[in-house]
CSV table of C-alpha atoms in Angstrom, one decimal:
chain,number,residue,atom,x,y,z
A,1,UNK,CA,97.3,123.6,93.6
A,2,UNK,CA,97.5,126.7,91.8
A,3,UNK,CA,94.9,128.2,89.8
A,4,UNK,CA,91.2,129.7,90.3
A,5,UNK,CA,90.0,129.7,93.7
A,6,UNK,CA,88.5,126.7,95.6
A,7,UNK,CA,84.8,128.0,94.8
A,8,UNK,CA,85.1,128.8,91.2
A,9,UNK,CA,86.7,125.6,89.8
A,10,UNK,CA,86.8,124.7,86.4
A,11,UNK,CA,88.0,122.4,83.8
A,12,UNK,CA,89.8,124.7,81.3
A,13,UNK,CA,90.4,121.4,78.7
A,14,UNK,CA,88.1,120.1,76.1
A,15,UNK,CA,85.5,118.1,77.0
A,16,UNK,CA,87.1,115.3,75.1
A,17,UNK,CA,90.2,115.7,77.4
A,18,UNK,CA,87.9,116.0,80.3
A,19,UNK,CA,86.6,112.5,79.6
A,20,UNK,CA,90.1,110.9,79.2
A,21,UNK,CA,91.3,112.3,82.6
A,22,UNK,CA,88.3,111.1,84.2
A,23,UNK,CA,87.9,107.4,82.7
A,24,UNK,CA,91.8,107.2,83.9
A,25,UNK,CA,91.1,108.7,87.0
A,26,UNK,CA,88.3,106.1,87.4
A,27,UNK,CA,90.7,103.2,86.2
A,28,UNK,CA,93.5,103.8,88.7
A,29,UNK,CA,90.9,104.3,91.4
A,30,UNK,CA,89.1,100.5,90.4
A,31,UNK,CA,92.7,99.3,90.3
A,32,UNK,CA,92.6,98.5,86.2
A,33,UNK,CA,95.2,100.8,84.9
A,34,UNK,CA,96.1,100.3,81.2
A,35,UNK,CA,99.3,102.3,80.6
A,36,UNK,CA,100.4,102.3,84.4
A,37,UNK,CA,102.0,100.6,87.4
A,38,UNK,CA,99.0,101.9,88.6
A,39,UNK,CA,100.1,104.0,91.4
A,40,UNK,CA,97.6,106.8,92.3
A,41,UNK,CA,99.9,109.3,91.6
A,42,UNK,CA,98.9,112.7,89.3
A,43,UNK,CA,102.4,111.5,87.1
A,44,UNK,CA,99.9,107.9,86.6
A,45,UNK,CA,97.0,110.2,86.1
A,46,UNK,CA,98.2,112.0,82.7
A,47,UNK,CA,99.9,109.1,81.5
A,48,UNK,CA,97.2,106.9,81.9
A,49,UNK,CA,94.6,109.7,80.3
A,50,UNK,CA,97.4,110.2,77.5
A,51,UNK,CA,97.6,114.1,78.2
A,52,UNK,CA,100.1,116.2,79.1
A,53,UNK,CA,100.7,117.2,82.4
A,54,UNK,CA,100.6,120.7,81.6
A,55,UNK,CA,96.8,120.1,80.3
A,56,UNK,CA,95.9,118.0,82.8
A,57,UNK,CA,97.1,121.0,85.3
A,58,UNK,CA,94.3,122.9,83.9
A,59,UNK,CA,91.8,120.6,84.8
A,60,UNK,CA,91.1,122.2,87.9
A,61,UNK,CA,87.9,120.1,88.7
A,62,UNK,CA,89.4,117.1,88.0
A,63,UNK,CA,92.5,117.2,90.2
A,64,UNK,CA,90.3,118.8,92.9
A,65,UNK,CA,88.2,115.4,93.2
A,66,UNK,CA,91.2,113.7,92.7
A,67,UNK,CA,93.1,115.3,95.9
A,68,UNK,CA,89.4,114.6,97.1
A,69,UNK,CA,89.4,111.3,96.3
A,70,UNK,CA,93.2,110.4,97.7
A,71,UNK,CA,92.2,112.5,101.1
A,72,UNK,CA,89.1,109.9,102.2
A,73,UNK,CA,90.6,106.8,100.7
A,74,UNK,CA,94.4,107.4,101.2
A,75,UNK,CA,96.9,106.7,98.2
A,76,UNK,CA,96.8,103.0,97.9
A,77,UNK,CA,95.2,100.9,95.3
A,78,UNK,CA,92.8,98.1,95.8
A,79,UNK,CA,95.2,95.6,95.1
A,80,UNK,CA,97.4,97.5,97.2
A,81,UNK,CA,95.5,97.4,99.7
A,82,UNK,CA,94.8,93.6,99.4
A,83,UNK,CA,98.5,93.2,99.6
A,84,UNK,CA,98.8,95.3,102.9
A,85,UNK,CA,95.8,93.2,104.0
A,86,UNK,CA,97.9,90.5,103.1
A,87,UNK,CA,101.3,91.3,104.5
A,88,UNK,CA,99.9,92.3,108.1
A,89,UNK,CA,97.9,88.6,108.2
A,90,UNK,CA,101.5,87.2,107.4
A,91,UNK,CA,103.4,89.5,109.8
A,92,UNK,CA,100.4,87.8,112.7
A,93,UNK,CA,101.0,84.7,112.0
A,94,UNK,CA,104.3,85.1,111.9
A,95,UNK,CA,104.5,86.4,115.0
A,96,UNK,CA,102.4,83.6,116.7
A,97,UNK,CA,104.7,81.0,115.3
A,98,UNK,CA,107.3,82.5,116.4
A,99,UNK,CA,105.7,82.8,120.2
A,100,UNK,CA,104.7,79.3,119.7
A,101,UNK,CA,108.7,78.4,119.1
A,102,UNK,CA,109.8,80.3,121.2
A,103,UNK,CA,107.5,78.5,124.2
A,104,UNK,CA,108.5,74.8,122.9
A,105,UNK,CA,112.4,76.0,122.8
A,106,UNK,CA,111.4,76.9,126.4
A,107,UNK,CA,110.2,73.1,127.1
A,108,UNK,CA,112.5,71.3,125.1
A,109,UNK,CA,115.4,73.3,127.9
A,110,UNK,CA,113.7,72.1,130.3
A,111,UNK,CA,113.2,68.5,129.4
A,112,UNK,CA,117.0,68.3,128.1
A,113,UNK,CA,117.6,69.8,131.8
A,114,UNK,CA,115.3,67.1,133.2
A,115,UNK,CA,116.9,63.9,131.0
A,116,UNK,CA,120.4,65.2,132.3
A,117,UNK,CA,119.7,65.3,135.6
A,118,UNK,CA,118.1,61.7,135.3
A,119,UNK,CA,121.9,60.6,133.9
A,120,UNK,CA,123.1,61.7,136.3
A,121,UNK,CA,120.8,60.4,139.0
A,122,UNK,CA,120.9,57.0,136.9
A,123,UNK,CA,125.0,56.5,136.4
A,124,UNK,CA,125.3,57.6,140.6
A,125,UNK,CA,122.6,54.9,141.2
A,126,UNK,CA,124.6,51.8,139.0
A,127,UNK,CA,128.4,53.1,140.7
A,128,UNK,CA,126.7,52.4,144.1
A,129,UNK,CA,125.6,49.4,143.3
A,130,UNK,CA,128.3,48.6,141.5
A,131,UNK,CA,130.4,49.1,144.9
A,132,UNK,CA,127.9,47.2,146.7
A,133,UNK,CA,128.1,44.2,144.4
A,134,UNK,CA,131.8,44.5,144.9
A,135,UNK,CA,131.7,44.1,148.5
A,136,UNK,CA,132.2,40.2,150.0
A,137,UNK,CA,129.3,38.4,150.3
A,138,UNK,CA,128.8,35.3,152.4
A,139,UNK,CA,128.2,32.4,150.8
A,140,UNK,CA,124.5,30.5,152.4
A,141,UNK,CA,125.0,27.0,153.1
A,142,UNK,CA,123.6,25.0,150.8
A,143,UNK,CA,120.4,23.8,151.6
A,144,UNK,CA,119.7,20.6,151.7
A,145,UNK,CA,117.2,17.6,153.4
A,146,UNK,CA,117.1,18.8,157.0
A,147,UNK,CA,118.8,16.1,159.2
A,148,UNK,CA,117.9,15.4,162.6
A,149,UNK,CA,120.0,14.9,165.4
C-alpha cells in the first residue's frame, strides 16, 4: 500500500465517504453485499461503497483494517466458506462410497469366482454320473414268495 507510514494512518476522504467504505466493508465481510458478487476483493470494496477507487485509495485506515481483516480471516466469504464446508463433506463422503464400492466389487469377484467354480464342480459331478448310469447294470431277479425246496 502506498501512502503515509504504518504509524500515521489516516483517512484522507470525507467522513461521509468514510462511512460508505466502511458500511460496505462491513457488508462484504457479513456476506450481504448489495451491488456485488460479493467477493472480498478492494475492486468489490469501492463498488460496493460507490466510490472511486482512486478515493477509496486514500482511505488509508480503511484499507489498513481491511488487509487486517483479510490476513486473520483469509479472503473467503461466509457463504463461501459454507460452500467449502460443504464441498469437503461431499468430497468425504464421496470418498467412503467409493471405498465401500470398491470393497463389494471386491466380493462380488470373488463370489462370481466362487459360483464358477461350483459349475464347474457341478457339470464334472452330472458327466460322471452320467457315464456311470451308462454303464450295464444287472438286472435283480425279481422277487417273489420265497419257495422251498
Amino acid at each position: 500500500m502506498t501512502g503515509p507510514a504504518d504509524g500515521d494512518l489516516k483517512d484522507q476522504v470525507s467522513p461521509k465517504t468514510a462511512a460508505a467504505l466502511r458500511a460496505a466493508m462491513t457488508r462484504l465481510f457479513e456476506g450481504r453485499p448489495q451491488r456485488t458478487d460479493g467477493r472480498l476483493t478492494k475492486e468489490n470494496l469501492y463498488k460496493e461503497a460507490q466510490v472511486s477507487r482512486a478515493t477509496m485509495n486514500r482511505a488509508h485506515a480503511i484499507l489498513a483494517e481491511w488487509d487486517a481483516h483479510l490476513a486473520a480471516h483469509g479472503k473467503t466469504t461466509p457463504g463461501e466458506a459454507q460452500r467449502d464446508a460443504t464441498i469437503a463433506d461431499l468430497k468425504k463422503r464421496l470418498a467412503m462410497k467409493t471405498h465401500e464400492c470398491t470393497l463389494l466389487e471386491k466380493k462380488l469377484k470373488a463370489a462370481h469366482t466362487a459360483i464358477a467354480a461350483l459349475f464347474h464342480d457341478n457339470e464334472a459331478l452330472r458327466q460322471q454320473l452320467d457315464k456311470d448310469a451308462s454303464a450295464v447294470v444287472t438286472p435283480l431277479r425279481p422277487r417273489g414268495p420265497r419257495q422251498r425246496r
